[in-house]
């Protein structure tokens, strides 16, 4: 359906692709992977025709419809969310628009002399609308929005009043309702809660078109894709299998290439040693000449290209007392909505609690109560002896000084740390090279979040309270963080919609639901086994 043939592309003097080729065939579900800045979004834009390669070509079969979702959702206001979704549903939305115009014309007294033609056209358009199942469009639009966690009130409210994250969901719903022949989804798993993520996973599994997507959620990608296209040093490498298979295959290929490189280097060293030893002896002249010619003809094996990934190691945090936090008789309400009604909850040293619950259940509220950024209406929150808390939430980014560079801000936070240590820290969280000279005010939301987290983990507290810590991390940075936190010796309380993060790091689960609070010993994996569902909103 889509062929990428020998493309080369540069952006701002940076080479993205060099004679790269790949294909997207009918029914394939492909994960597009590569480091930040490798050119994933550029590839999407070349497929849609909004950019062209410098050399080579991207060809799309005739009559193939493409739906492209990206993070730039544009302006939305003045209509309901459900209308906004229906207006982007491809051919049927165009027909619906004409149908509305004709209905208005039929009651316009100034157009009475055209009425026969209007009525005739209305019949034709109405037949086409029925053929496209237009009358089922609204119910399908509501079904998609409900899957993405919209309430009926939000569906019918002005889309312009929604936050950026919810507008992203509206933009995604437009593409899903459209059901094009090819979906290009650039980070569709961002801004989704766990219930929406799992619903989208099921939707895409049942989608019979072709799919090319990026995602920073390995579990999500693993369950959907059957092929990986990797952008690596300007090439497009294809792997038949899911993300887990790709990781294993890539590691195996690197190992084999390294072994081949080392064998050849040993052989070359042996040959060069012989040549150096006997080049001055006339009796060995023929042999030396023969070996020199042999070396000239050998095709050199290159060592494997290593992705730059820096391991982050925690300093050991100070030891806290055994009782880390204790909540007694907590009541908390927002207006008429009661969040907690007599909550008792305690956290002991080295416990790693993940909080599960649907949107609005009170997960972030619980973290705020413990961190002290919200007060209970009744009850008490007691933090234990020698507890040094680190709280990560989106508003934590307010601590950044917009006029300082990334490096200047880190230096101001840690004046006694060496430059090398701070540069390593910045590199771990995606600030390499000139990135450390960026002013904090020009950083994206994701970059700000990474910088604040980097500072928090450099001088680690013994109690980490984390609200969606992986939202803005790419796959490699997320893996680095999971590895570092798995070796962390302190206590953790966190909310996350990333199932890999939940599985690897939790040893306790607190489920906040409409029928009360439920505690589970064991981590997220054991929780899923015991309850039979991956998120509370998916209870049958």
Short mmCIF file of C-alpha atoms in Angstrom, two decimals:
data_model
loop_
_atom_site.label_atom_id
_atom_site.label_comp_id
_atom_site.label_asym_id
_atom_site.label_seq_id
_atom_site.Cartn_x
_atom_site.Cartn_y
_atom_site.Cartn_z
CA UNK A 1 0.00 0.00 0.00
CA UNK A 2 2.82 2.39 0.88
CA UNK A 3 6.38 2.07 -0.41
CA UNK A 4 9.36 4.08 0.84
CA UNK A 5 12.09 3.76 -1.79
CA UNK A 6 15.70 4.91 -1.36
CA UNK A 7 14.77 8.12 0.42
CA UNK A 8 17.32 10.64 1.67
CA UNK A 9 16.29 13.55 3.85
CA UNK A 10 18.06 16.31 5.80
CA UNK A 11 16.59 18.77 8.29
CA UNK A 12 18.51 21.87 9.42
CA UNK A 13 21.84 20.43 8.25
CA UNK A 14 21.10 17.17 10.05
CA UNK A 15 20.92 13.98 7.98
CA UNK A 16 17.83 11.92 8.91
CA UNK A 17 17.71 9.34 6.11
CA UNK A 18 20.29 7.98 3.65
CA UNK A 19 18.86 5.82 0.82
CA UNK A 20 16.38 4.24 3.26
CA UNK A 21 13.65 1.84 2.13
CA UNK A 22 10.65 0.12 3.77
CA UNK A 23 7.06 -0.91 3.01
CA UNK A 24 3.66 -0.92 4.71
CA UNK A 25 1.41 -3.70 3.38
CA UNK A 26 -2.29 -4.43 3.87
CA UNK A 27 -3.22 -5.60 7.33
CA UNK A 28 0.22 -4.96 8.82
CA UNK A 29 0.49 -3.32 12.21
CA UNK A 30 3.93 -1.75 12.46
CA UNK A 31 5.72 -0.05 15.33
CA UNK A 32 8.10 2.73 14.27
CA UNK A 33 11.01 3.06 16.70
CA UNK A 34 14.16 5.14 17.01
CA UNK A 35 15.76 7.66 19.36
CA UNK A 36 14.29 11.15 19.82
CA UNK A 37 15.06 13.30 16.78
CA UNK A 38 15.69 10.29 14.52
CA UNK A 39 12.95 11.39 12.08
CA UNK A 40 9.81 9.45 13.05
CA UNK A 41 7.45 12.42 12.65
CA UNK A 42 9.24 13.45 9.44
CA UNK A 43 8.53 9.98 8.00
CA UNK A 44 4.82 10.36 8.83
CA UNK A 45 4.79 13.76 7.14
CA UNK A 46 6.45 12.35 4.00
CA UNK A 47 3.82 9.60 3.82
CA UNK A 48 1.00 12.16 4.06
CA UNK A 49 2.72 14.36 1.45
CA UNK A 50 3.19 17.39 3.72
CA UNK A 51 6.97 16.94 3.30
CA UNK A 52 8.93 15.44 0.43
CA UNK A 53 12.21 13.50 0.54
CA UNK A 54 15.33 15.17 -0.87
CA UNK A 55 15.92 12.03 -2.94
CA UNK A 56 13.96 8.84 -3.57
CA UNK A 57 10.18 8.59 -3.31
CA UNK A 58 7.29 7.68 -1.05
CA UNK A 59 4.44 6.15 -3.06
CA UNK A 60 0.88 5.45 -1.89
CA UNK A 61 -1.53 3.24 -3.84
CA UNK A 62 -4.44 5.03 -5.55
CA UNK A 63 -7.67 5.50 -3.56
CA UNK A 64 -5.98 4.55 -0.26
CA UNK A 65 -7.33 6.73 2.56
CA UNK A 66 -4.90 7.80 5.30
CA UNK A 67 -5.75 9.05 8.79
CA UNK A 68 -2.90 10.82 10.59
CA UNK A 69 -2.92 11.55 14.33
CA UNK A 70 -0.17 13.68 15.84
CA UNK A 71 0.32 15.79 18.95
CA UNK A 72 -0.52 19.06 17.18
CA UNK A 73 -4.32 19.01 17.42
CA UNK A 74 -4.99 22.56 16.20
CA UNK A 75 -7.88 24.80 17.20
CA UNK A 76 -11.11 23.28 18.52
CA UNK A 77 -14.01 25.36 19.85
CA UNK A 78 -17.62 26.35 19.29
CA UNK A 79 -18.98 22.83 18.78
CA UNK A 80 -19.52 19.80 20.99
CA UNK A 81 -16.86 17.10 21.26
CA UNK A 82 -19.13 14.60 19.50
CA UNK A 83 -19.72 17.03 16.58
CA UNK A 84 -15.98 17.69 16.30
CA UNK A 85 -15.34 13.94 16.07
CA UNK A 86 -18.07 13.40 13.46
CA UNK A 87 -16.79 16.30 11.34
CA UNK A 88 -13.47 14.50 10.90
CA UNK A 89 -14.90 11.14 9.91
CA UNK A 90 -13.82 11.26 6.27
CA UNK A 91 -16.26 11.00 3.30
CA UNK A 92 -19.34 10.53 5.49
CA UNK A 93 -18.75 13.86 7.27
CA UNK A 94 -18.57 15.65 3.88
CA UNK A 95 -21.87 14.08 2.85
CA UNK A 96 -23.39 14.98 6.25
CA UNK A 97 -22.34 18.62 5.78
CA UNK A 98 -24.05 18.77 2.36
CA UNK A 99 -27.14 17.12 3.82
CA UNK A 100 -27.36 19.88 6.48
CA UNK A 101 -26.94 22.58 3.82
CA UNK A 102 -29.73 21.07 1.70
CA UNK A 103 -32.03 20.80 4.73
CA UNK A 104 -31.46 24.53 5.39
CA UNK A 105 -32.11 25.34 1.72
CA UNK A 106 -35.42 23.44 1.76
CA UNK A 107 -36.86 25.84 4.35
CA UNK A 108 -35.30 28.99 2.83
CA UNK A 109 -38.14 31.06 1.23
CA UNK A 110 -35.62 32.87 -1.02
CA UNK A 111 -34.79 29.57 -2.76
CA UNK A 112 -38.33 28.39 -3.60
CA UNK A 113 -37.65 28.56 -7.33
CA UNK A 114 -34.79 26.01 -6.90
CA UNK A 115 -36.85 23.62 -4.77
CA UNK A 116 -37.24 20.83 -7.35
CA UNK A 117 -33.47 20.66 -7.91
CA UNK A 118 -32.79 20.88 -4.14
CA UNK A 119 -35.22 18.05 -3.36
CA UNK A 120 -33.74 15.88 -6.13
CA UNK A 121 -30.22 16.49 -4.87
CA UNK A 122 -31.35 15.86 -1.29
CA UNK A 123 -32.61 12.40 -2.31
CA UNK A 124 -29.27 11.55 -3.93
CA UNK A 125 -27.22 12.78 -0.96
CA UNK A 126 -29.51 11.05 1.55
CA UNK A 127 -29.08 7.73 -0.31
CA UNK A 128 -25.30 8.15 -0.22
CA UNK A 129 -25.48 9.03 3.49
CA UNK A 130 -27.45 5.85 4.22
CA UNK A 131 -24.98 3.83 2.14
CA UNK A 132 -22.14 5.15 4.34
CA UNK A 133 -24.17 4.33 7.49
CA UNK A 134 -24.31 8.03 8.31
CA UNK A 135 -27.31 7.64 10.60
CA UNK A 136 -25.22 5.35 12.79
CA UNK A 137 -22.37 7.86 12.83
CA UNK A 138 -23.31 9.67 16.01
CA UNK A 139 -23.76 6.48 18.03
CA UNK A 140 -20.37 5.24 16.78
CA UNK A 141 -18.77 8.60 17.63
CA UNK A 142 -20.19 8.39 21.17
CA UNK A 143 -18.97 4.80 21.48
CA UNK A 144 -15.41 5.83 20.56
CA UNK A 145 -15.47 8.82 22.93
CA UNK A 146 -16.81 6.63 25.74
CA UNK A 147 -13.94 4.21 25.09
CA UNK A 148 -11.56 7.15 25.57
CA UNK A 149 -13.21 7.88 28.97
CA UNK A 150 -15.51 10.78 27.98
CA UNK A 151 -18.67 11.22 30.03
CA UNK A 152 -21.94 12.10 28.22
CA UNK A 153 -21.63 15.62 29.63
CA UNK A 154 -18.13 16.04 28.16
CA UNK A 155 -19.26 14.67 24.79
CA UNK A 156 -22.02 17.29 24.53
CA UNK A 157 -20.05 20.19 26.05
CA UNK A 158 -18.02 22.78 24.11
CA UNK A 159 -14.83 21.11 22.94
CA UNK A 160 -13.01 24.44 23.39
CA UNK A 161 -13.37 24.18 27.17
CA UNK A 162 -11.47 20.89 27.34
CA UNK A 163 -7.83 20.71 28.45
CA UNK A 164 -5.07 19.98 25.94
CA UNK A 165 -4.96 16.31 26.96
CA UNK A 166 -8.69 15.82 26.35
CA UNK A 167 -8.48 17.65 23.01
CA UNK A 168 -5.80 15.11 22.05
CA UNK A 169 -8.37 12.38 22.73
CA UNK A 170 -10.93 14.17 20.51
CA UNK A 171 -8.37 14.34 17.69
CA UNK A 172 -7.60 10.64 18.15
CA UNK A 173 -11.33 9.77 18.18
CA UNK A 174 -11.73 11.51 14.78
CA UNK A 175 -9.19 9.16 13.22
CA UNK A 176 -10.63 6.06 14.90
CA UNK A 177 -14.17 6.92 13.75
CA UNK A 178 -12.89 7.54 10.23
CA UNK A 179 -11.46 3.98 10.03
CA UNK A 180 -9.22 4.82 7.04
CA UNK A 181 -7.31 2.21 5.02
CA UNK A 182 -4.11 3.31 6.78
CA UNK A 183 -3.72 4.83 10.24
CA UNK A 184 -0.59 6.79 11.11
CA UNK A 185 -0.58 7.27 14.88
CA UNK A 186 2.19 9.37 16.43
CA UNK A 187 2.19 8.66 20.19
CA UNK A 188 -1.53 7.78 20.55
CA UNK A 189 -0.90 6.41 24.07
CA UNK A 190 0.09 9.83 25.48
CA UNK A 191 -2.47 11.50 27.75
CA UNK A 192 -4.53 8.31 28.15
CA UNK A 193 -5.48 6.73 31.46
CA UNK A 194 -5.09 2.96 31.80
CA UNK A 195 -8.74 2.15 30.98
CA UNK A 196 -8.62 4.24 27.77
CA UNK A 197 -5.27 2.73 26.84
CA UNK A 198 -6.60 -0.81 27.14
CA UNK A 199 -9.77 0.12 25.20
CA UNK A 200 -7.61 1.62 22.40
CA UNK A 201 -5.46 -1.51 22.41
CA UNK A 202 -8.55 -3.67 21.79
CA UNK A 203 -9.85 -1.27 19.12
CA UNK A 204 -6.57 -1.36 17.18
CA UNK A 205 -6.33 -5.15 17.47
CA UNK A 206 -9.75 -5.38 15.78
CA UNK A 207 -8.96 -2.73 13.14
CA UNK A 208 -8.54 -4.43 9.76
CA UNK A 209 -6.58 -1.65 8.03
CA UNK A 210 -2.83 -1.07 8.05
CA UNK A 211 -1.26 0.70 11.01
CA UNK A 212 2.04 2.54 11.49
CA UNK A 213 2.52 3.94 14.99
CA UNK A 214 5.01 5.22 17.51
CA UNK A 215 4.55 4.76 21.24
CA UNK A 216 6.62 5.13 24.40
CA UNK A 217 4.57 2.36 26.01
CA UNK A 218 6.27 -0.99 25.32
CA UNK A 219 3.38 -3.11 26.66
CA UNK A 220 0.88 -1.27 24.45
CA UNK A 221 3.11 -1.70 21.41
CA UNK A 222 3.88 -5.35 22.16
CA UNK A 223 0.19 -6.26 22.19
CA UNK A 224 -0.63 -4.60 18.86
CA UNK A 225 2.24 -4.66 16.37
CA UNK A 226 3.46 -7.61 14.32
CA UNK A 227 6.41 -5.83 12.73
CA UNK A 228 8.96 -3.17 13.75
CA UNK A 229 10.62 -0.58 11.52
CA UNK A 230 13.66 0.88 13.25
CA UNK A 231 15.28 4.18 12.27
CA UNK A 232 18.99 3.68 12.88
CA UNK A 233 21.72 6.02 11.62
CA UNK A 234 19.73 7.04 8.54
CA UNK A 235 18.56 3.52 7.62
CA UNK A 236 15.18 1.82 7.99
CA UNK A 237 15.63 -1.70 9.37
CA UNK A 238 12.65 -4.08 9.42
CA UNK A 239 12.05 -6.80 12.03
CA UNK A 240 9.19 -9.33 11.79
CA UNK A 241 7.73 -9.49 15.29
CA UNK A 242 6.66 -7.37 18.24
CA UNK A 243 8.81 -4.93 20.23
CA UNK A 244 10.10 -7.64 22.57
CA UNK A 245 11.24 -9.73 19.57
CA UNK A 246 12.91 -6.65 18.04
CA UNK A 247 14.84 -5.95 21.26
CA UNK A 248 16.09 -9.54 21.43
CA UNK A 249 16.91 -9.70 17.72
CA UNK A 250 18.75 -6.38 17.78
CA UNK A 251 20.83 -7.48 20.78
CA UNK A 252 21.62 -10.80 19.08
CA UNK A 253 22.59 -9.07 15.82
CA UNK A 254 24.87 -6.68 17.72
CA UNK A 255 26.49 -9.59 19.55
CA UNK A 256 27.11 -11.49 16.30
CA UNK A 257 28.47 -8.39 14.55
CA UNK A 258 30.76 -7.65 17.53
CA UNK A 259 32.10 -11.23 17.49
CA UNK A 260 32.63 -11.06 13.71
CA UNK A 261 34.39 -7.69 14.09
CA UNK A 262 36.69 -9.03 16.84
CA UNK A 263 37.57 -12.18 14.81
CA UNK A 264 38.47 -10.06 11.80
CA UNK A 265 40.50 -7.63 13.93
CA UNK A 266 42.49 -10.58 15.37
CA UNK A 267 43.11 -11.96 11.88
CA UNK A 268 44.17 -8.52 10.57
CA UNK A 269 46.52 -8.02 13.50
CA UNK A 270 48.12 -11.43 12.80
CA UNK A 271 48.57 -10.64 9.10
CA UNK A 272 49.96 -7.15 9.81
CA UNK A 273 52.39 -8.63 12.35
CA UNK A 274 53.66 -11.11 9.72
CA UNK A 275 54.06 -8.33 7.13
CA UNK A 276 55.92 -6.06 9.58
CA UNK A 277 58.18 -8.92 10.64
CA UNK A 278 59.22 -10.16 7.20
CA UNK A 279 58.81 -7.12 4.88
CA UNK A 280 62.60 -6.49 4.88
CA UNK A 281 63.51 -10.10 4.01
CA UNK A 282 63.94 -10.88 0.31
CA UNK A 283 63.24 -14.58 0.97
CA UNK A 284 59.69 -13.70 2.13
CA UNK A 285 58.99 -10.97 -0.43
CA UNK A 286 56.42 -13.01 -2.39
CA UNK A 287 54.53 -14.04 0.75
CA UNK A 288 54.53 -10.50 2.12
CA UNK A 289 53.26 -9.11 -1.20
CA UNK A 290 50.55 -11.76 -1.37
CA UNK A 291 49.33 -10.91 2.14
CA UNK A 292 49.33 -7.16 1.44
CA UNK A 293 47.11 -7.77 -1.63
CA UNK A 294 44.85 -10.05 0.46
CA UNK A 295 44.40 -7.32 3.10
CA UNK A 296 43.56 -4.73 0.43
CA UNK A 297 40.72 -6.92 -0.88
CA UNK A 298 39.14 -7.81 2.48
CA UNK A 299 35.80 -6.11 3.13
CA UNK A 300 36.08 -4.61 6.58
CA UNK A 301 33.48 -5.56 9.21
CA UNK A 302 32.24 -2.50 11.11
CA UNK A 303 31.67 -2.70 14.86
CA UNK A 304 27.96 -2.49 15.81
CA UNK A 305 26.55 1.02 16.12
CA UNK A 306 25.89 1.56 19.81
CA UNK A 307 22.85 3.58 20.83
CA UNK A 308 23.89 6.20 23.33
CA UNK A 309 22.29 5.21 26.60
CA UNK A 310 23.64 6.26 29.96
CA UNK A 311 22.97 4.21 33.07
CA UNK A 312 21.77 6.20 36.05
CA UNK A 313 22.74 5.04 39.51
CA UNK A 314 21.14 6.26 42.71
CA UNK A 315 23.18 7.41 45.62
CA UNK A 316 21.92 5.50 48.65
CA UNK A 317 19.19 7.56 50.35
CA UNK A 318 19.30 8.09 54.13
CA UNK A 319 17.38 5.45 56.08
CA UNK A 320 13.91 6.44 57.31
CA UNK A 321 11.99 5.11 60.29
CA UNK A 322 9.82 2.00 59.82
CA UNK A 323 6.59 4.07 59.73
CA UNK A 324 6.79 6.27 56.63
CA UNK A 325 3.25 7.72 56.45
CA UNK A 326 0.06 7.20 58.42
CA UNK A 327 -3.40 8.46 57.40
CA UNK A 328 -6.22 8.30 59.95
CA UNK A 329 -9.93 8.98 59.35
CA UNK A 330 -9.35 11.02 56.19
CA UNK A 331 -12.37 12.84 54.76
CA UNK A 332 -11.95 14.82 51.55
CA UNK A 333 -14.52 16.33 49.20
CA UNK A 334 -14.52 18.75 46.29
CA UNK A 335 -17.84 20.57 46.30
CA UNK A 336 -20.58 17.95 46.47
CA UNK A 337 -18.26 15.13 45.38
CA UNK A 338 -16.86 13.05 48.23
CA UNK A 339 -13.46 11.56 47.43
CA UNK A 340 -12.56 9.95 50.75
CA UNK A 341 -14.87 9.17 53.65
CA UNK A 342 -12.90 7.89 56.65
CA UNK A 343 -9.79 6.56 54.88
CA UNK A 344 -7.18 4.78 57.03
CA UNK A 345 -3.92 3.96 55.24
CA UNK A 346 -0.34 3.39 56.37
CA UNK A 347 2.93 3.00 54.47
CA UNK A 348 5.92 1.11 55.88
CA UNK A 349 9.59 1.41 54.93
CA UNK A 350 10.57 -0.21 51.58
CA UNK A 351 6.94 -0.71 50.53
CA UNK A 352 6.22 0.27 46.92
CA UNK A 353 2.54 1.14 46.59
CA UNK A 354 0.92 1.73 43.22
CA UNK A 355 -2.48 3.43 43.35
CA UNK A 356 -5.13 2.10 40.96
CA UNK A 357 -8.47 3.77 40.20
CA UNK A 358 -10.56 5.27 37.41
CA UNK A 359 -10.34 8.97 36.45
CA UNK A 360 -11.64 11.08 39.33
CA UNK A 361 -11.36 8.29 41.90
CA UNK A 362 -8.87 10.31 43.94
CA UNK A 363 -5.46 8.87 43.04
CA UNK A 364 -3.69 12.22 42.65
CA UNK A 365 -5.62 13.60 45.65
CA UNK A 366 -4.16 10.86 47.84
CA UNK A 367 -0.64 11.73 46.69
CA UNK A 368 -1.28 15.44 47.37
CA UNK A 369 -2.59 14.70 50.88
CA UNK A 370 0.54 12.71 51.71
CA UNK A 371 2.86 15.26 50.09
CA UNK A 372 1.17 18.10 52.00
CA UNK A 373 0.03 20.02 48.94
CA UNK A 374 -3.63 19.37 49.91
CA UNK A 375 -5.27 19.28 53.33
CA UNK A 376 -7.90 16.77 54.47
CA UNK A 377 -11.32 18.13 55.50
CA UNK A 378 -11.09 15.84 58.54
CA UNK A 379 -8.53 13.37 59.83
CA UNK A 380 -4.75 13.43 60.06
CA UNK A 381 -1.72 12.74 57.89
CA UNK A 382 1.44 11.91 59.85
CA UNK A 383 4.83 11.56 58.13
CA UNK A 384 7.28 9.29 60.00
CA UNK A 385 10.61 10.01 61.62
CA UNK A 386 13.63 10.77 59.39
CA UNK A 387 11.45 10.71 56.25
CA UNK A 388 12.85 12.83 53.40
CA UNK A 389 10.13 13.07 50.76
CA UNK A 390 10.45 13.74 47.03
CA UNK A 391 7.16 14.59 45.32
CA UNK A 392 6.88 14.60 41.52
CA UNK A 393 3.74 16.03 39.93
CA UNK A 394 3.11 18.16 36.86
CA UNK A 395 3.02 21.41 38.89
CA UNK A 396 6.51 20.52 40.25
CA UNK A 397 7.81 22.12 37.03
CA UNK A 398 6.97 25.56 38.48
CA UNK A 399 10.28 25.41 40.39
CA UNK A 400 12.26 26.00 37.18
CA UNK A 401 13.77 29.44 36.51
CA UNK A 402 12.90 30.23 32.89
CA UNK A 403 15.93 32.46 32.35
CA UNK A 404 18.46 29.81 33.42
CA UNK A 405 19.77 27.17 31.04
CA UNK A 406 19.27 23.49 31.87
CA UNK A 407 22.86 23.25 33.10
CA UNK A 408 22.73 26.52 35.07
CA UNK A 409 19.58 25.35 36.87
CA UNK A 410 21.20 22.02 37.79
CA UNK A 411 24.30 23.88 39.02
CA UNK A 412 22.14 26.19 41.16
CA UNK A 413 20.38 23.15 42.66
CA UNK A 414 23.65 21.28 43.33
CA UNK A 415 26.44 23.85 43.73
CA UNK A 416 28.85 21.29 45.19
CA UNK A 417 28.43 18.71 42.40
CA UNK A 418 31.10 18.39 39.72
CA UNK A 419 30.38 19.41 36.12
CA UNK A 420 30.97 15.85 34.90
CA UNK A 421 28.42 14.38 37.31
CA UNK A 422 25.78 16.96 36.31
CA UNK A 423 26.39 16.42 32.59
CA UNK A 424 26.01 12.66 33.08
CA UNK A 425 22.78 13.27 34.98
CA UNK A 426 21.46 15.55 32.22
CA UNK A 427 22.43 12.96 29.58
CA UNK A 428 20.53 10.19 31.41
CA UNK A 429 17.35 12.24 31.12
CA UNK A 430 17.72 13.17 27.46
CA UNK A 431 19.74 16.42 27.64
CA UNK A 432 22.87 15.68 25.65
CA UNK A 433 25.31 17.99 23.84
CA UNK A 434 23.92 21.49 23.26
CA UNK A 435 20.57 20.60 24.89
CA UNK A 436 22.02 21.59 28.29
CA UNK A 437 22.37 25.18 26.98
CA UNK A 438 18.62 25.54 26.32
CA UNK A 439 16.79 28.10 28.45
CA UNK A 440 14.25 26.47 30.75
CA UNK A 441 11.47 28.71 29.36
CA UNK A 442 11.79 27.18 25.88
CA UNK A 443 11.62 23.57 27.10
CA UNK A 444 8.59 21.47 26.19
CA UNK A 445 6.37 20.12 28.95
CA UNK A 446 8.10 16.76 28.62
CA UNK A 447 11.58 18.26 28.85
CA UNK A 448 10.62 20.25 31.96
CA UNK A 449 9.24 17.11 33.60
CA UNK A 450 12.43 15.18 32.82
CA UNK A 451 14.63 17.95 34.23
CA UNK A 452 12.69 18.17 37.51
CA UNK A 453 12.80 14.40 37.91
CA UNK A 454 16.54 14.33 37.19
CA UNK A 455 17.15 16.85 39.99
CA UNK A 456 14.95 14.93 42.41
CA UNK A 457 16.76 11.66 41.80
CA UNK A 458 20.28 13.11 41.93
CA UNK A 459 19.94 13.77 45.66
CA UNK A 460 17.46 11.00 46.39
CA UNK A 461 14.86 11.21 49.13
CA UNK A 462 14.01 8.04 51.05
CA UNK A 463 10.30 8.36 50.16
CA UNK A 464 9.35 8.95 46.50
CA UNK A 465 5.79 10.13 45.72
CA UNK A 466 5.38 10.05 41.93
CA UNK A 467 2.33 11.11 39.89
CA UNK A 468 2.61 9.73 36.32
CA UNK A 469 6.43 9.90 36.23
CA UNK A 470 6.76 8.26 32.80
CA UNK A 471 4.32 10.49 30.86
CA UNK A 472 7.02 12.30 28.88
CA UNK A 473 9.78 9.70 28.75
CA UNK A 474 10.84 7.80 25.63
CA UNK A 475 11.34 4.03 25.74
CA UNK A 476 15.09 4.15 26.44
CA UNK A 477 14.80 6.77 29.21
CA UNK A 478 11.88 4.87 30.73
CA UNK A 479 13.94 1.66 30.80
CA UNK A 480 16.80 3.55 32.46
CA UNK A 481 14.43 4.94 35.09
CA UNK A 482 12.85 1.52 35.79
CA UNK A 483 16.29 -0.06 36.19
CA UNK A 484 17.41 2.72 38.53
CA UNK A 485 14.21 2.60 40.62
CA UNK A 486 14.34 -1.20 40.87
CA UNK A 487 17.64 -0.79 42.75
CA UNK A 488 16.34 2.12 44.88
CA UNK A 489 16.41 1.32 48.59
CA UNK A 490 13.70 3.73 49.75
CA UNK A 491 9.89 3.68 49.88
CA UNK A 492 7.63 4.49 46.92
CA UNK A 493 4.04 5.60 46.34
CA UNK A 494 3.06 6.18 42.73
CA UNK A 495 0.37 6.51 40.09
CA UNK A 496 1.14 5.35 36.55
CA UNK A 497 -0.74 4.13 33.47
CA UNK A 498 2.35 2.28 32.19
CA UNK A 499 1.84 -1.43 32.85
CA UNK A 500 5.52 -2.26 32.43
CA UNK A 501 6.41 0.37 35.05
CA UNK A 502 3.66 -0.92 37.38
CA UNK A 503 4.74 -4.55 36.97
CA UNK A 504 8.45 -3.96 37.50
CA UNK A 505 8.29 -1.64 40.51
CA UNK A 506 5.23 -2.27 42.72
CA UNK A 507 5.03 -4.67 45.66
CA UNK A 508 1.67 -3.40 47.01
CA UNK A 509 -1.53 -2.21 45.31
CA UNK A 510 -4.14 0.18 46.70
CA UNK A 511 -7.31 0.20 44.61
CA UNK A 512 -9.55 3.25 45.00
CA UNK A 513 -13.06 2.47 43.74
CA UNK A 514 -16.68 3.55 44.21
CA UNK A 515 -17.31 0.68 46.63
CA UNK A 516 -14.34 1.55 48.86
CA UNK A 517 -10.62 0.99 49.27
CA UNK A 518 -9.05 -2.40 48.56
CA UNK A 519 -5.49 -3.39 49.49
CA UNK A 520 -3.54 -6.13 47.75
CA UNK A 521 -0.28 -7.68 48.90
CA UNK A 522 2.05 -8.39 46.01
CA UNK A 523 2.63 -6.11 43.02
CA UNK A 524 0.66 -5.24 39.90
CA UNK A 525 1.16 -8.67 38.27
CA UNK A 526 -0.37 -10.41 41.30
CA UNK A 527 -3.17 -7.82 41.36
CA UNK A 528 -4.10 -8.66 37.75
CA UNK A 529 -4.01 -12.40 38.50
CA UNK A 530 -6.21 -12.03 41.61
CA UNK A 531 -8.78 -9.58 40.18
CA UNK A 532 -8.90 -10.78 36.58
CA UNK A 533 -8.65 -7.23 35.18
CA UNK A 534 -5.82 -4.81 34.39
CA UNK A 535 -7.57 -1.67 35.62
CA UNK A 536 -10.52 -1.03 37.98
CA UNK A 537 -12.64 0.57 35.23
CA UNK A 538 -12.59 -2.71 33.28
CA UNK A 539 -14.53 -4.75 35.86
CA UNK A 540 -17.04 -6.89 33.97
#
